[in-house]
Short mmCIF file of C-alpha atoms in Angstrom, two decimals:
data_model
loop_
_atom_site.label_atom_id
_atom_site.label_comp_id
_atom_site.label_asym_id
_atom_site.label_seq_id
_atom_site.Cartn_x
_atom_site.Cartn_y
_atom_site.Cartn_z
CA UNK A 164 -6.62 12.44 14.42
CA UNK A 165 -4.61 14.13 11.69
CA UNK A 166 -6.49 17.42 12.00
CA UNK A 167 -5.37 17.71 15.63
CA UNK A 168 -1.72 17.53 14.56
CA UNK A 169 -2.21 20.33 12.06
CA UNK A 170 -4.26 22.46 14.45
CA UNK A 171 -1.44 22.47 17.01
CA UNK A 172 1.24 23.28 14.44
CA UNK A 173 1.18 27.01 13.58
CA UNK A 174 3.99 26.73 10.99
CA UNK A 175 2.15 23.99 9.12
CA UNK A 176 -1.16 25.90 9.25
CA UNK A 177 0.60 28.99 7.85
CA UNK A 178 2.18 26.89 5.09
CA UNK A 179 -1.23 25.36 4.21
CA UNK A 180 -2.87 28.80 4.13
CA UNK A 181 -0.16 30.11 1.80
CA UNK A 182 -0.53 27.03 -0.40
CA UNK A 183 -4.33 27.46 -0.63
CA UNK A 184 -3.88 31.11 -1.63
CA UNK A 185 -1.16 30.24 -4.14
CA UNK A 186 -3.21 27.41 -5.68
CA UNK A 187 -6.23 29.72 -5.77
CA UNK A 188 -8.44 27.49 -3.67
CA UNK A 189 -11.47 29.76 -4.13
CA UNK A 190 -11.24 29.40 -7.91
CA UNK A 191 -10.95 25.60 -7.56
CA UNK A 192 -14.13 25.63 -5.46
CA UNK A 193 -15.97 27.85 -7.95
CA UNK A 194 -15.05 25.48 -10.77
CA UNK A 195 -15.83 22.39 -8.68
CA UNK A 196 -12.29 21.22 -9.39
CA UNK A 197 -11.17 19.88 -6.03
CA UNK A 198 -9.17 17.10 -7.67
CA UNK A 199 -6.73 19.77 -8.86
CA UNK A 200 -6.39 21.06 -5.31
CA UNK A 201 -5.77 17.62 -3.75
CA UNK A 202 -3.33 16.64 -6.52
CA UNK A 203 -1.52 19.90 -5.75
CA UNK A 204 -1.34 18.92 -2.09
CA UNK A 205 0.12 15.55 -3.08
CA UNK A 206 2.78 17.19 -5.21
CA UNK A 207 3.79 19.55 -2.37
CA UNK A 208 4.03 16.88 0.36
CA UNK A 209 7.74 17.59 0.92
CA UNK A 210 7.00 21.26 1.51
CA UNK A 211 4.41 20.44 4.18
CA UNK A 212 6.79 17.98 5.84
CA UNK A 213 9.51 20.64 6.07
CA UNK A 214 7.15 23.12 7.75
CA UNK A 215 5.84 20.69 10.37
CA UNK A 216 7.18 20.36 13.89
CA UNK A 217 5.94 16.75 13.84
CA UNK A 218 8.10 13.93 12.59
CA UNK A 219 5.91 13.26 9.54
CA UNK A 220 6.93 11.20 6.57
CA UNK A 221 6.12 12.80 3.23
CA UNK A 222 3.02 10.60 2.88
CA UNK A 223 1.82 11.33 6.43
CA UNK A 224 2.30 15.07 5.84
CA UNK A 225 0.23 14.86 2.64
CA UNK A 226 -2.50 12.88 4.40
CA UNK A 227 -2.57 15.32 7.32
CA UNK A 228 -2.93 18.30 4.98
CA UNK A 229 -5.63 16.64 2.86
CA UNK A 230 -7.53 15.65 6.00
CA UNK A 231 -7.20 19.18 7.39
CA UNK A 232 -8.34 20.86 4.16
CA UNK A 233 -11.30 18.47 3.92
CA UNK A 234 -12.22 19.29 7.53
CA UNK A 235 -11.89 23.06 6.84
CA UNK A 236 -14.20 22.77 3.85
CA UNK A 237 -16.77 20.83 5.89
CA UNK A 238 -16.58 23.44 8.65
CA UNK A 239 -17.62 25.94 5.96
CA UNK A 240 -20.49 23.75 4.71
CA UNK A 241 -18.68 22.64 1.56
CA UNK A 242 -19.06 18.89 1.10
CA UNK A 243 -16.13 17.65 -0.94
CA UNK A 244 -17.53 14.19 -1.69
CA UNK A 245 -19.78 15.78 -4.33
CA UNK A 246 -16.74 16.87 -6.34
CA UNK A 247 -13.78 14.52 -5.93
CA UNK A 248 -12.86 11.54 -8.10
CA UNK A 249 -10.41 10.02 -5.59
CA UNK A 250 -10.56 9.47 -1.83
CA UNK A 251 -7.18 9.78 -0.14
CA UNK A 252 -6.05 7.84 2.96
CA UNK A 253 -7.81 9.05 6.12
CA UNK A 254 -9.31 12.01 4.26
CA UNK A 255 -12.59 11.84 6.20
CA UNK A 256 -11.22 10.81 9.62
CA UNK A 257 -12.31 14.00 11.32
CA UNK A 258 -15.69 14.35 9.63
CA UNK A 259 -18.54 13.41 11.97
CA UNK A 260 -20.77 11.99 9.26
CA UNK A 261 -22.18 8.50 8.82
CA UNK A 262 -23.51 8.41 5.25
CA UNK A 263 -21.39 9.26 2.22
CA UNK A 264 -22.34 9.49 -1.46
CA UNK A 265 -19.52 10.08 -3.96
CA UNK A 266 -21.17 10.69 -7.35
CA UNK A 267 -17.86 11.23 -9.22
CA UNK A 268 -15.42 9.05 -7.27
CA UNK A 269 -13.58 6.44 -9.35
CA UNK A 270 -10.89 5.38 -6.88
CA UNK A 271 -10.43 4.99 -3.13
CA UNK A 272 -6.86 4.79 -1.91
CA UNK A 273 -5.67 2.26 0.65
CA UNK A 274 -6.84 3.22 4.16
CA UNK A 275 -9.42 5.64 2.74
CA UNK A 276 -11.76 5.14 5.70
CA UNK A 277 -9.77 2.72 7.86
CA UNK A 278 -10.55 2.92 11.59
CA UNK A 279 -13.34 5.44 10.93
CA UNK A 280 -15.98 4.96 13.61
CA UNK A 281 -18.48 7.37 12.05
CA UNK A 282 -19.07 5.82 8.63
CA UNK A 283 -22.16 3.57 8.28
CA UNK A 284 -22.80 3.62 4.54
CA UNK A 285 -20.95 4.56 1.37
CA UNK A 286 -22.29 4.84 -2.16
CA UNK A 287 -20.03 5.48 -5.14
CA UNK A 288 -21.73 4.62 -8.44
CA UNK A 289 -18.60 5.26 -10.56
CA UNK A 290 -16.05 3.58 -8.25
CA UNK A 291 -13.87 1.08 -10.14
CA UNK A 292 -10.86 0.67 -7.81
CA UNK A 293 -10.98 0.06 -4.04
CA UNK A 294 -7.68 0.07 -2.20
CA UNK A 295 -6.29 -2.33 0.37
CA UNK A 296 -7.74 -1.82 3.87
CA UNK A 297 -10.01 0.95 2.51
CA UNK A 298 -12.57 0.20 5.23
CA UNK A 299 -10.31 -1.65 7.67
CA UNK A 300 -11.83 -1.76 11.19
CA UNK A 301 -14.84 0.39 10.30
CA UNK A 302 -16.89 -1.11 13.11
CA UNK A 303 -20.13 0.72 12.23
CA UNK A 304 -20.06 0.22 8.45
CA UNK A 305 -23.35 -1.47 7.52
CA UNK A 306 -23.44 -1.38 3.70
CA UNK A 307 -21.74 -0.17 0.55
CA UNK A 308 -23.02 0.34 -2.98
CA UNK A 309 -20.32 0.11 -5.66
CA UNK A 310 -22.16 -1.14 -8.78
CA UNK A 311 -19.23 -0.55 -11.17
CA UNK A 312 -16.40 -1.83 -9.00
CA UNK A 313 -13.77 -3.67 -11.05
CA UNK A 314 -11.08 -4.42 -8.44
CA UNK A 315 -10.83 -4.65 -4.67
CA UNK A 316 -8.57 -6.33 -2.14
CA UNK A 317 -9.32 -9.25 0.14
CA UNK A 318 -8.67 -6.95 3.12
CA UNK A 319 -10.68 -3.95 1.87
CA UNK A 320 -13.40 -4.70 4.43
CA UNK A 321 -11.22 -6.26 7.11
CA UNK A 322 -12.90 -6.45 10.54
CA UNK A 323 -16.08 -4.57 9.61
CA UNK A 324 -18.25 -6.18 12.27
CA UNK A 325 -21.53 -4.48 11.31
CA UNK A 326 -21.24 -5.05 7.55
CA UNK A 327 -24.29 -6.85 6.18
CA UNK A 328 -23.12 -8.51 2.96
CA UNK A 329 -26.72 -8.98 1.80
CA UNK A 330 -27.04 -5.17 1.63
CA UNK A 331 -23.76 -4.62 -0.22
CA UNK A 332 -23.83 -4.01 -3.94
CA UNK A 333 -20.58 -5.15 -5.54
CA UNK A 334 -20.53 -6.83 -8.97
CA UNK A 335 -19.98 -10.58 -8.75
CA UNK A 336 -17.36 -10.33 -11.50
CA UNK A 337 -15.28 -7.68 -9.67
CA UNK A 338 -11.69 -8.83 -9.42
CA UNK A 339 -10.64 -9.82 -5.92
CA UNK A 340 -6.94 -9.21 -5.30
CA UNK A 341 -5.45 -11.28 -2.48
CA UNK A 342 -3.61 -9.09 -0.02
CA UNK A 343 -0.12 -10.39 0.71
CA UNK A 344 1.89 -8.99 3.63
#
């Protein structure tokens, strides 16, 4: 898990702490503006890569930091899904939770929940864009509710063995994009 990599890397943890102070994380939380915080993390991905002892790519460093910050917030009883408009790749990998409701989420990046064994249900009433392999190999995913979905990929639900399509709410006119390797 990405959080494990960050937890064992003191330089990266120090860099993240300094970033959170610099970006005034507490103020972002008070204003319910976590999108600003996660966009800031995305823009500083190179910085996090440079401070890590792991051989991260820029994208992997960003994902590790976002996953770690999400986990830290959950550890302090702050549930980010109530505030964010975008789910980043593997953001909830280390969150031991099965049901998610994202009231403001409009987009889920590729690999948002891929290989997540905890997730059983996801509801996102404002979701319009679902990335490739967003729920790839989510073996316990049973249903999703995305009433405003406009686009998703043919592999968004790849190998979701427990998914009951009769319980899934996805508009019949949502555009299906064929995934090409």
